[in-house]
Amino acid sequence: MTRRRTLVSLLLSVLVLAGCANIPEESTPHAVRDDNEQPAGTVDGPTKDLDAFDLVREFIHRSGNPEAAAMYLTDKGKQGWNGEATPTIILDTFDTVPVRTPTPGGEKDPGAESTDVETVVLEVTPVGRLGADHAFVPTIEDKGYNVTVRLQPDGQWRIDSPPPTMFVPISDFEASYRAVTVYYFDNDLRVTVPDLRYVAAEPISGLPARVINVLLSGPSDTMARSVRSPLEGIGTRTNVVPDPDGTLVVDLKELGDKSTEQREQIATQIVLSLQTVTSSRLRLRADGQDLIPGRRDWRLGDLKVYDAPTKPGSDQPGLVAADGRLRSLHDGQPVPGPAGDGEYDVRSAAQSIDGGQLAAVVQTSAGPRLRVGRYGEVMQQVNLEARTMTRPTWLLSTSNEVATKEFWTVADGNVVRVVRQADGTWKALQVNASELTDFGPITELRLSRDGTRAAAVAKGRLVVASVERDNDSVSLRSPRRLQPINVVQAIGVDWLSQDTLVVATKQGALPVASMSVDGLKLEVFDRNNLQLPIKSIAAAPDRDVIVADSAAVSSVPGVGQLWRQHAHGQGPNAIPFYPG
């Protein structure tokens, strides 16, 4: 099993690093049922004269199509198999082998003496599952199942006892499903939040309808308490189909007395969610009338830009902590005030997304301490004592008129949020992170810039959790370990966008990589021009990824491009960062 696990790990690494985990934009799938839509056509049965082992292999490859898979089963097998179940995604390198051990008590399986019955051991490595909410949930484990195959009167083998779940090899999943992003809002209804889901790729004409169905069904299970949907409780009045002029019509019902602002938010959710599956104009209606009076058709450019607060402005080039001071990445000059003139011995820091505030971990004779204040001004000390503190990370402000009043750190392994009080002081409060305990001590923590998720490095593992708020308490829930085979020595993480992470590791073959927030898609950055090991990493929307390695601070525009030393990176011991 150890040799097999090593081979499986190597094969998955090759597949992922080659980009095999990308969900194709268009493909011809082994069609998977979704919303009762199926391409027309005759379904082929099993290949004739397969032996029992090859029959089970072909059955697994066709499990994504319930109608086709059922043709591999006996009547008894059909009764015990749920072809409509959500699939478990496995490596392509699964095995079908004979039984290796005798049955308990040393007695032979009665069926083993019969030439018309075979027991096939199906060995699979699940990498995740597709939930009922159409979201991918990562996992990794080895499993084995005994599959009984019986010879039929016509001389063909058929499966009498199929595996208990529907397994779909990852290549078949990629061919059958399309990755789509549906949009909701943060709890303050200030910014849009992407939620990655997967729907059947075929028929292509039905993609918009399937996306709308997923959108209206609500957020994925892990995000249900972290986001809000103005579309909650709303359905469609008619099918999502194009008008004769080619305009795609989405006609909603049960809107009630929704305000114009709420209707604009609804329009934003729909247009953003459909942007990758149709190029048609959208006609948004409510009970047969224009969703917003006087606004008949919609395109992306008609929307208010709700994600602007999650993106640092062009006037915020980023900062770097080096030799106890903060400097600008724009020109290398120290920032104004005690954070830049050496009065504070700054070890790491974070800048709010709007650039107006700083939080810093400073070294004192009593150990590390937190300071916070306006950019360029004196920073007050937070009443928090600890032996270790991670680099801070800021929460999004609740409005353009109010400065952000919360940032997070991890102090001696405890996740802490520091909140500004009514009198202007800052207070450290515990975050309930008990669900992350099993992953090990957290050494890096970054809030997503919409405030709904947190990415953490814990004992070399990369973990993402949802941020849930309940009155005055905050919890990290539903943690998921991403890319558990490929990412095993992570040292840093940051958010490239609201649904894309970058991770730095100690692994020579994978020093820097980006991945989707669910961990299914992974891309590796070129390692040329880097002097390993990597020590820290920073990212932000529409910015170069930036790292500090053993020689310098370097940056790169994207995957497949070369790293260049940053002119104002301040050397290998620096910690660069963008606002957020």
Coordinates of C-alpha atoms in Angstrom, one line a residue:
M1 CA 0.0 0.0 0.0
T2 CA 2.9 2.4 0.7
R3 CA 4.3 1.8 -2.8
R4 CA 0.9 2.4 -4.2
R5 CA 0.4 5.6 -2.2
T6 CA 3.7 6.9 -3.4
L7 CA 2.8 6.1 -7.0
V8 CA -0.6 7.7 -6.6
S9 CA 0.9 10.8 -5.1
L10 CA 3.4 11.1 -7.9
L11 CA 0.7 10.6 -10.6
L12 CA -1.6 13.2 -9.0
S13 CA 1.3 15.7 -8.7
V14 CA 2.1 15.3 -12.4
L15 CA -1.6 15.7 -13.4
V16 CA -2.1 18.8 -11.3
L17 CA 1.1 20.4 -12.2
A18 CA 0.3 19.9 -15.9
G19 CA -3.0 21.7 -15.4
C20 CA -5.1 18.6 -15.6
A21 CA -7.3 19.9 -12.7
N22 CA -8.7 22.8 -14.7
I23 CA -12.3 22.5 -15.6
P24 CA -12.7 22.9 -19.3
E25 CA -14.7 25.7 -20.8
E26 CA -16.4 23.4 -23.3
S27 CA -16.2 19.7 -23.6
T28 CA -18.2 16.6 -24.6
P29 CA -19.0 14.9 -21.3
H30 CA -20.2 11.5 -20.2
A31 CA -23.4 13.4 -19.5
V32 CA -24.4 13.8 -15.9
R33 CA -28.0 14.5 -15.0
D34 CA -28.6 18.0 -13.8
D35 CA -32.1 19.5 -13.6
N36 CA -33.4 16.6 -15.8
E37 CA -31.6 17.9 -18.9
Q38 CA -29.8 15.4 -21.0
P39 CA -28.6 15.5 -24.5
A40 CA -30.6 13.3 -26.8
G41 CA -29.2 10.1 -28.2
T42 CA -28.8 6.4 -27.6
V43 CA -26.6 5.3 -24.7
D44 CA -24.1 2.6 -25.5
G45 CA -24.0 -0.4 -23.2
P46 CA -20.9 -2.2 -21.9
T47 CA -18.2 -3.3 -24.3
K48 CA -18.8 -6.9 -25.3
D49 CA -16.9 -9.8 -23.7
L50 CA -15.1 -7.8 -21.0
D51 CA -13.7 -9.8 -18.1
A52 CA -15.0 -9.0 -14.6
F53 CA -12.1 -6.7 -13.8
D54 CA -12.3 -4.6 -17.0
L55 CA -16.1 -4.5 -16.6
V56 CA -15.7 -2.8 -13.2
R57 CA -13.2 -0.4 -14.6
E58 CA -15.5 0.6 -17.5
F59 CA -18.4 0.9 -15.1
I60 CA -16.4 3.4 -13.0
H61 CA -15.5 5.5 -16.1
R62 CA -19.2 5.6 -17.0
S63 CA -20.7 6.2 -13.5
G64 CA -21.2 9.8 -14.3
N65 CA -24.1 8.8 -16.6
P66 CA -26.7 6.9 -14.5
E67 CA -28.5 5.6 -17.5
A68 CA -25.3 4.1 -19.0
A69 CA -23.9 2.9 -15.6
A70 CA -27.1 1.0 -14.9
M71 CA -26.5 -1.2 -18.0
Y72 CA -23.5 -2.7 -16.1
L73 CA -25.6 -4.0 -13.3
T74 CA -27.8 -7.0 -12.6
D75 CA -31.3 -6.5 -11.4
K76 CA -30.1 -7.0 -7.9
G77 CA -27.2 -4.5 -8.4
K78 CA -29.6 -1.9 -9.7
Q79 CA -31.6 -2.1 -6.5
G80 CA -28.6 -1.4 -4.3
W81 CA -27.1 1.5 -6.4
N82 CA -28.1 5.1 -6.3
G83 CA -27.2 6.5 -9.7
E84 CA -28.6 9.9 -8.8
A85 CA -26.2 10.4 -5.8
T86 CA -23.7 13.2 -5.9
P87 CA -20.4 11.9 -7.1
T88 CA -17.1 11.3 -5.2
I89 CA -14.2 12.3 -7.4
I90 CA -11.3 9.9 -7.5
L91 CA -7.9 9.7 -9.1
D92 CA -7.7 8.3 -12.6
T93 CA -5.2 5.7 -11.3
F94 CA -7.7 3.4 -9.5
D95 CA -7.2 -0.4 -9.4
T96 CA -9.4 -3.5 -9.9
V97 CA -7.6 -6.5 -8.4
P98 CA -8.5 -10.0 -7.1
V99 CA -9.2 -10.6 -3.5
R100 CA -5.9 -10.9 -1.7
T101 CA -6.9 -12.3 1.7
P102 CA -9.1 -15.2 2.7
T103 CA -12.5 -14.7 4.3
P104 CA -12.7 -14.6 8.2
G105 CA -12.1 -18.0 9.8
G106 CA -10.1 -19.2 6.9
E107 CA -13.2 -20.4 5.0
K108 CA -13.4 -19.7 1.3
D109 CA -16.0 -17.4 -0.1
P110 CA -18.8 -19.7 -1.4
G111 CA -18.9 -17.7 -4.6
A112 CA -15.2 -18.2 -5.1
E113 CA -15.7 -21.8 -6.1
S114 CA -18.2 -20.9 -8.7
T115 CA -16.9 -20.0 -12.2
D116 CA -19.8 -17.6 -12.7
V117 CA -19.0 -15.2 -9.7
E118 CA -15.9 -13.0 -9.2
T119 CA -15.1 -10.7 -6.3
V120 CA -13.2 -7.7 -7.6
V121 CA -11.4 -5.4 -5.1
L122 CA -11.9 -1.8 -6.3
E123 CA -9.1 0.4 -4.9
V124 CA -9.7 4.1 -5.2
T125 CA -8.2 7.4 -3.9
P126 CA -11.0 10.0 -3.5
V127 CA -9.8 13.6 -3.9
G128 CA -13.1 15.2 -3.0
R129 CA -16.8 15.0 -3.5
L130 CA -19.4 17.2 -5.2
G131 CA -22.0 18.1 -2.6
A132 CA -25.7 18.4 -3.1
D133 CA -25.1 22.2 -3.1
H134 CA -22.9 21.7 -6.3
A135 CA -19.7 22.7 -4.4
F136 CA -16.5 20.7 -4.4
V137 CA -15.4 19.5 -1.0
P138 CA -11.7 18.4 -0.9
T139 CA -10.5 15.2 0.8
I140 CA -7.8 12.6 0.3
E141 CA -7.8 8.9 1.4
D142 CA -7.4 5.4 0.2
K143 CA -10.4 3.1 0.1
G144 CA -11.1 -0.4 -1.0
Y145 CA -14.4 -2.1 -1.9
N146 CA -15.4 -5.6 -2.7
V147 CA -17.5 -5.7 -5.9
T148 CA -19.3 -8.9 -6.8
V149 CA -19.6 -9.6 -10.5
R150 CA -21.8 -12.4 -11.8
L151 CA -21.7 -14.1 -15.2
Q152 CA -25.0 -13.8 -17.0
P153 CA -26.7 -16.5 -19.2
D154 CA -25.6 -14.7 -22.3
G155 CA -22.0 -15.0 -21.3
Q156 CA -21.5 -11.4 -20.2
W157 CA -20.4 -10.3 -16.8
R158 CA -22.6 -7.9 -14.8
I159 CA -22.1 -6.3 -11.4
D160 CA -24.2 -7.8 -8.6
S161 CA -23.0 -5.6 -5.7
P162 CA -21.7 -2.2 -6.9
P163 CA -19.7 0.1 -4.7
P164 CA -21.8 2.1 -2.2
T165 CA -21.2 5.5 -3.7
M166 CA -20.9 6.9 -7.2
F167 CA -17.2 7.3 -8.1
V168 CA -16.1 9.5 -11.0
P169 CA -12.5 9.7 -12.1
I170 CA -11.2 13.2 -12.1
S171 CA -10.7 13.3 -15.9
D172 CA -14.3 12.2 -16.4
F173 CA -15.5 14.9 -13.9
E174 CA -13.6 17.5 -15.8
A175 CA -15.3 16.5 -19.0
S176 CA -18.7 16.3 -17.5
Y177 CA -18.8 19.4 -15.3
R178 CA -18.4 23.2 -15.8
A179 CA -17.0 25.4 -13.1
V180 CA -19.2 28.4 -12.6
T181 CA -19.1 31.3 -10.1
V182 CA -22.3 32.5 -8.5
Y183 CA -22.4 35.7 -6.5
Y184 CA -23.9 36.7 -3.1
F185 CA -23.2 39.6 -0.8
D186 CA -21.3 40.0 2.5
N187 CA -23.4 40.4 5.6
D188 CA -23.3 44.2 5.3
L189 CA -24.6 44.0 1.7
R190 CA -21.6 46.1 0.7
V191 CA -19.5 43.8 -1.5
T192 CA -20.2 40.9 -3.8
V193 CA -18.8 37.5 -2.8
P194 CA -18.0 34.7 -5.3
D195 CA -19.1 31.2 -4.6
L196 CA -17.5 28.5 -6.8
R197 CA -19.9 25.7 -8.0
Y198 CA -20.0 22.9 -10.6
V199 CA -22.9 22.1 -13.0
A200 CA -23.3 19.7 -15.9
A201 CA -21.4 21.0 -19.0
E202 CA -23.9 19.6 -21.5
P203 CA -26.1 20.6 -23.1
I204 CA -24.5 24.0 -23.5
S205 CA -27.8 25.6 -24.3
G206 CA -29.0 24.8 -20.8
L207 CA -26.0 26.2 -18.9
P208 CA -27.7 29.6 -18.1
A209 CA -30.7 27.9 -16.6
R210 CA -28.6 25.6 -14.5
V211 CA -26.5 28.5 -13.2
I212 CA -29.7 30.4 -12.3
N213 CA -31.1 27.3 -10.5
V214 CA -27.9 27.1 -8.4
L215 CA -27.9 30.8 -7.7
L216 CA -31.5 30.7 -6.5
S217 CA -30.8 27.6 -4.4
G218 CA -28.7 29.8 -2.1
P219 CA -25.0 29.8 -1.0
S220 CA -22.9 26.7 -0.7
D221 CA -23.2 24.9 2.6
T222 CA -19.9 26.2 3.9
M223 CA -20.8 29.8 3.1
A224 CA -24.4 29.8 4.1
R225 CA -23.8 31.8 7.3
S226 CA -21.1 34.0 5.9
V227 CA -23.0 35.7 3.1
R228 CA -26.4 37.1 2.3
S229 CA -28.6 36.8 -0.8
P230 CA -31.2 39.4 -1.8
L231 CA -32.6 36.6 -4.0
E232 CA -33.5 34.4 -1.0
G233 CA -37.0 33.0 -1.4
I234 CA -37.3 34.1 -5.0
G235 CA -38.0 31.8 -7.9
T236 CA -38.4 32.0 -11.7
R237 CA -41.7 32.6 -13.4
T238 CA -40.6 31.1 -16.7
N239 CA -37.8 29.0 -18.0
V240 CA -34.5 30.8 -18.6
V241 CA -34.6 31.0 -22.4
P242 CA -33.7 33.4 -25.2
D243 CA -36.2 35.7 -26.8
P244 CA -36.5 35.6 -30.6
D245 CA -34.0 38.5 -30.8
G246 CA -31.4 36.4 -28.9
T247 CA -31.7 38.2 -25.6
L248 CA -31.7 35.8 -22.6
V249 CA -34.7 36.3 -20.4
V250 CA -34.7 35.8 -16.7
D251 CA -38.2 36.4 -15.3
L252 CA -38.4 36.2 -11.5
K253 CA -41.4 35.9 -9.2
E254 CA -42.3 36.5 -5.6
L255 CA -40.2 39.7 -5.3
G256 CA -42.8 41.4 -3.2
D257 CA -42.0 45.0 -2.2
K258 CA -38.2 44.8 -2.9
S259 CA -36.7 48.3 -3.0
T260 CA -34.8 49.7 -6.0
E261 CA -31.6 49.1 -4.2
Q262 CA -32.4 45.5 -3.5
R263 CA -33.4 45.0 -7.1
E264 CA -30.1 46.5 -8.3
Q265 CA -28.4 44.0 -6.0
I266 CA -30.5 41.2 -7.5
A267 CA -29.6 42.3 -11.0
T268 CA -25.9 42.3 -10.0
Q269 CA -26.1 38.7 -8.7
I270 CA -27.7 37.5 -11.9
V271 CA -25.5 39.3 -14.4
L272 CA -22.3 38.5 -12.6
S273 CA -23.3 34.8 -12.2
L274 CA -24.1 34.5 -16.0
Q275 CA -21.1 36.4 -17.3
T276 CA -19.0 33.3 -18.1
V277 CA -21.8 31.1 -19.6
T278 CA -23.5 33.5 -22.1
S279 CA -22.5 36.5 -24.2
S280 CA -26.1 37.4 -24.8
R281 CA -27.8 40.5 -23.5
L282 CA -29.9 39.8 -20.4
R283 CA -33.5 40.8 -20.0
L284 CA -34.3 40.8 -16.3
R285 CA -38.0 40.8 -15.4
A286 CA -40.1 40.4 -12.3
D287 CA -43.6 39.0 -12.7
G288 CA -43.5 39.8 -16.4
Q289 CA -42.4 43.5 -15.9
D290 CA -39.0 45.1 -16.1
L291 CA -37.1 44.3 -12.9
I292 CA -36.3 48.0 -12.6
P293 CA -38.7 50.2 -14.4
G294 CA -37.0 51.8 -17.4
R295 CA -34.1 49.3 -17.4
R296 CA -35.0 46.6 -19.9
D297 CA -31.7 44.9 -20.9
W298 CA -28.5 44.5 -18.9
R299 CA -24.9 43.9 -19.5
L300 CA -21.9 43.8 -17.2
G301 CA -21.1 47.5 -17.8
D302 CA -24.5 48.5 -16.5
L303 CA -23.7 47.3 -12.9
K304 CA -22.5 49.2 -9.9
V305 CA -19.0 48.0 -9.1
Y306 CA -19.6 46.2 -5.8
D307 CA -16.2 44.6 -5.4
A308 CA -14.3 47.9 -5.6
P309 CA -13.8 48.1 -1.7
T310 CA -11.9 44.7 -1.9
K311 CA -9.2 46.1 -4.2
P312 CA -6.4 48.3 -3.0
G313 CA -6.3 51.6 -4.9
S314 CA -3.7 52.4 -7.5
D315 CA -2.2 54.9 -4.9
Q316 CA -1.5 52.1 -2.5
P317 CA 1.7 50.4 -3.9
G318 CA 2.3 48.2 -0.8
L319 CA 4.8 48.3 2.0
V320 CA 7.7 46.3 3.3
A321 CA 8.9 45.6 6.8
A322 CA 12.7 45.5 7.0
D323 CA 15.3 46.2 9.7
G324 CA 12.6 47.3 12.1
R325 CA 11.1 49.9 9.8
L326 CA 8.2 50.2 7.3
R327 CA 9.1 51.4 3.8
S328 CA 7.1 52.0 0.6
L329 CA 7.5 49.5 -2.2
H330 CA 7.1 52.4 -4.6
D331 CA 10.3 54.2 -3.8
G332 CA 11.9 52.4 -0.8
Q333 CA 11.4 55.5 1.4
P334 CA 10.4 55.0 5.1
V335 CA 6.8 55.7 5.8
P336 CA 6.2 58.9 7.9
G337 CA 5.9 58.6 11.6
P338 CA 7.3 56.3 14.2
A339 CA 6.6 53.1 12.1
G340 CA 9.1 54.4 9.6
D341 CA 11.6 56.4 11.6
G342 CA 12.8 53.6 13.8
E343 CA 11.0 54.5 17.0
Y344 CA 9.2 51.2 16.8
D345 CA 11.1 48.0 16.1
V346 CA 8.6 46.7 13.5
R347 CA 8.7 43.0 12.8
S348 CA 5.6 42.6 10.6
A349 CA 2.7 44.8 9.7
A350 CA -0.6 45.2 7.7
Q351 CA -2.2 48.2 6.1
S352 CA -6.0 48.6 5.8
I353 CA -7.4 48.2 2.3
D354 CA -8.1 51.9 2.0
G355 CA -4.5 52.6 3.1
G356 CA -5.5 54.8 6.0
Q357 CA -4.5 52.6 9.0
L358 CA -1.6 50.4 10.1
A359 CA -1.3 47.5 12.5
A360 CA 2.1 46.3 13.4
V361 CA 3.8 43.6 15.5
V362 CA 6.7 45.4 17.2
Q363 CA 9.5 43.9 19.3
T364 CA 9.9 45.1 22.8
S365 CA 12.0 44.1 25.8
A366 CA 8.9 42.2 27.1
G367 CA 8.3 40.4 23.8
P368 CA 6.2 41.1 20.7
R369 CA 3.4 43.6 21.1
L370 CA 0.7 45.0 18.8
R371 CA 0.4 48.7 17.8
V372 CA -2.4 50.2 15.7
G373 CA -3.1 53.7 14.4
R374 CA -3.5 56.0 11.5
Y375 CA -0.9 55.8 8.7
G376 CA 2.0 58.1 9.5
E377 CA 0.9 58.8 13.1
V378 CA 1.6 57.6 16.6
M379 CA 0.2 54.1 17.1
Q380 CA -1.4 53.0 20.4
Q381 CA -0.4 49.7 22.0
V382 CA -3.0 47.0 22.3
N383 CA -3.3 45.2 25.6
L384 CA -2.3 41.8 24.4
E385 CA 0.6 39.8 25.7
A386 CA 2.0 36.8 23.8
R387 CA 5.3 35.1 22.9
T388 CA 4.4 34.9 19.2
M389 CA 2.2 36.9 16.9
T390 CA 1.5 36.4 13.2
R391 CA 1.4 39.2 10.7
P392 CA -1.9 41.1 11.1
T393 CA -4.7 41.1 8.6
W394 CA -7.4 43.8 8.2
L395 CA -11.2 43.3 7.9
L396 CA -13.1 45.3 5.3
S397 CA -14.7 48.5 6.4
T398 CA -18.5 48.5 6.7
S399 CA -18.9 51.7 4.6
N400 CA -16.9 54.3 2.7
E401 CA -17.6 56.8 5.4
V402 CA -16.3 54.7 8.3
A403 CA -12.7 53.6 8.8
T404 CA -12.2 49.9 9.3
K405 CA -12.3 49.0 13.0
E406 CA -11.1 45.4 13.1
F407 CA -7.9 43.4 12.3
W408 CA -6.8 39.9 13.2
T409 CA -3.7 38.1 14.3
V410 CA -2.7 34.7 15.9
A411 CA -1.2 35.2 19.3
D412 CA 0.4 32.1 20.9
G413 CA -1.7 29.9 18.6
N414 CA -5.0 31.7 19.5
V415 CA -6.9 33.5 16.7
V416 CA -7.6 37.0 18.0
R417 CA -9.5 39.9 16.5
V418 CA -8.6 43.4 17.7
V419 CA -11.6 45.8 17.6
R420 CA -11.8 49.6 18.0
Q421 CA -14.1 50.6 20.9
A422 CA -16.4 53.6 21.1
D423 CA -13.7 55.5 23.1
G424 CA -11.1 55.0 20.4
T425 CA -9.1 52.3 22.2
W426 CA -8.6 48.9 20.7
K427 CA -9.6 45.6 22.5
A428 CA -8.4 42.1 21.7
L429 CA -11.2 39.5 21.5
Q430 CA -11.0 35.7 21.1
V431 CA -12.2 34.1 17.8
N432 CA -13.7 30.7 18.1
A433 CA -11.3 28.6 16.0
S434 CA -11.9 25.3 17.8
E435 CA -12.7 23.5 14.4
L436 CA -9.1 24.2 13.3
T437 CA -7.5 22.6 16.3
D438 CA -6.9 19.2 14.6
F439 CA -4.9 20.9 11.8
G440 CA -2.1 22.0 14.2
P441 CA -0.8 25.4 15.4
I442 CA -1.5 28.3 13.0
T443 CA 1.6 30.1 11.8
E444 CA -0.1 32.3 9.1
L445 CA -3.6 33.8 8.8
R446 CA -5.1 36.0 6.1
L447 CA -8.6 37.3 5.9
S448 CA -10.1 37.4 2.4
R449 CA -10.6 41.1 1.4
D450 CA -14.4 40.6 1.5
G451 CA -14.1 39.3 5.1
T452 CA -16.1 36.1 4.5
R453 CA -13.2 33.6 4.5
A454 CA -9.9 33.0 6.2
A455 CA -6.9 31.2 4.8
A456 CA -4.4 29.7 7.3
V457 CA -1.1 27.8 7.3
A458 CA -1.2 25.2 10.1
K459 CA 1.7 22.7 10.5
G460 CA 2.6 23.1 6.8
R461 CA -1.0 22.5 5.7
L462 CA -3.1 25.0 3.8
V463 CA -6.6 25.5 5.3
V464 CA -9.5 27.7 4.3
A465 CA -12.4 28.3 6.7
S466 CA -15.6 30.4 6.6
V467 CA -16.0 33.5 8.9
E468 CA -19.3 33.4 10.7
R469 CA -20.6 36.3 12.8
D470 CA -23.3 35.9 15.5
N471 CA -24.0 39.2 17.3
D472 CA -20.7 39.9 19.1
S473 CA -19.1 36.5 18.6
V474 CA -17.0 35.4 15.6
S475 CA -16.1 31.9 14.6
L476 CA -14.1 30.1 11.9
R477 CA -16.2 27.2 10.6
S478 CA -16.1 24.4 8.0
P479 CA -12.3 24.3 7.6
R480 CA -11.1 22.5 4.5
R481 CA -7.6 21.4 3.8
L482 CA -6.6 22.3 0.2
Q483 CA -4.4 20.1 -2.1
P484 CA -3.4 17.7 0.7
I485 CA -1.2 15.7 -1.6
N486 CA 0.7 18.5 -3.2
V487 CA 0.9 21.2 -0.5
V488 CA 2.6 19.7 2.5
Q489 CA 5.2 22.3 3.6
A490 CA 3.4 25.6 3.2
I491 CA 4.9 28.6 4.9
G492 CA 2.8 31.5 3.7
V493 CA -0.5 32.3 2.0
D494 CA -2.4 35.4 0.6
W495 CA -5.4 36.2 -1.4
L496 CA -4.8 37.0 -5.1
S497 CA -8.5 37.6 -5.5
Q498 CA -11.7 36.9 -3.6
D499 CA -11.7 33.3 -4.7
T500 CA -8.0 32.6 -5.6
L501 CA -5.1 32.0 -3.2
V502 CA -1.4 32.0 -3.6
V503 CA 0.7 29.8 -1.4
A504 CA 4.5 29.6 -0.7
T505 CA 6.1 26.3 0.4
K506 CA 9.4 24.8 1.3
Q507 CA 9.0 22.3 -1.5
G508 CA 11.5 22.6 -4.3
A509 CA 9.1 21.4 -7.0
L510 CA 6.3 23.7 -5.8
P511 CA 7.8 26.9 -4.3
V512 CA 4.9 29.1 -5.3
A513 CA 1.4 28.2 -6.6
S514 CA -2.0 29.6 -7.0
M515 CA -5.3 27.7 -6.5
S516 CA -9.0 28.1 -6.5
V517 CA -10.5 28.7 -3.1
D518 CA -11.9 25.1 -3.1
G519 CA -8.5 23.6 -4.0
L520 CA -9.6 21.8 -7.2
K521 CA -7.6 24.0 -9.6
L522 CA -3.9 24.5 -9.0
E523 CA -1.2 26.2 -11.1
V524 CA 2.5 26.3 -10.3
F525 CA 4.6 29.4 -10.8
D526 CA 8.0 29.2 -12.6
R527 CA 10.8 28.8 -10.1
N528 CA 13.5 30.3 -12.3
N529 CA 15.3 33.3 -10.8
L530 CA 14.2 32.4 -7.3
Q531 CA 16.7 31.6 -4.6
L532 CA 14.9 29.0 -2.5
P533 CA 13.6 28.7 0.1
I534 CA 10.8 31.2 0.0
K535 CA 10.3 33.0 3.3
S536 CA 7.1 35.1 2.7
I537 CA 4.5 35.9 0.1
A538 CA 2.0 38.6 -0.7
A539 CA -0.7 39.1 -3.3
A540 CA -3.6 41.4 -4.1
P541 CA -6.1 41.8 -7.0
D542 CA -4.5 43.2 -10.2
R543 CA -1.0 43.2 -8.6
D544 CA 2.1 41.2 -9.1
V545 CA 2.7 38.3 -6.7
I546 CA 5.6 39.2 -4.5
V547 CA 7.9 36.9 -2.4
A548 CA 10.9 37.2 -0.3
D549 CA 13.4 34.4 -0.9
S550 CA 16.9 33.7 0.5
A551 CA 18.5 36.4 -1.7
A552 CA 16.0 39.2 -2.3
V553 CA 12.4 40.3 -2.8
S554 CA 11.0 39.4 -6.2
S555 CA 7.8 39.8 -8.1
V556 CA 6.0 38.2 -11.0
P557 CA 2.9 39.3 -13.0
G558 CA 1.5 35.7 -13.3
V559 CA 2.0 32.0 -13.8
G560 CA 4.4 31.2 -16.6
Q561 CA 6.3 34.5 -16.4
L562 CA 9.7 35.1 -14.9
W563 CA 10.4 36.5 -11.5
R564 CA 12.2 39.8 -11.3
Q565 CA 14.0 41.3 -8.3
H566 CA 12.0 44.2 -6.8
A567 CA 14.0 47.4 -6.9
H568 CA 12.8 48.5 -3.4
G569 CA 12.4 45.1 -1.8
Q570 CA 15.0 45.7 1.0
G571 CA 16.7 42.3 0.9
P572 CA 16.0 38.7 1.8
N573 CA 14.9 39.4 5.4
A574 CA 12.2 41.8 4.4
I575 CA 8.4 41.0 4.6
P576 CA 6.5 42.7 1.8
F577 CA 2.7 43.2 1.9
Y578 CA -0.2 44.8 0.1
P579 CA -3.1 46.5 1.8
G580 CA -5.6 44.0 3.4

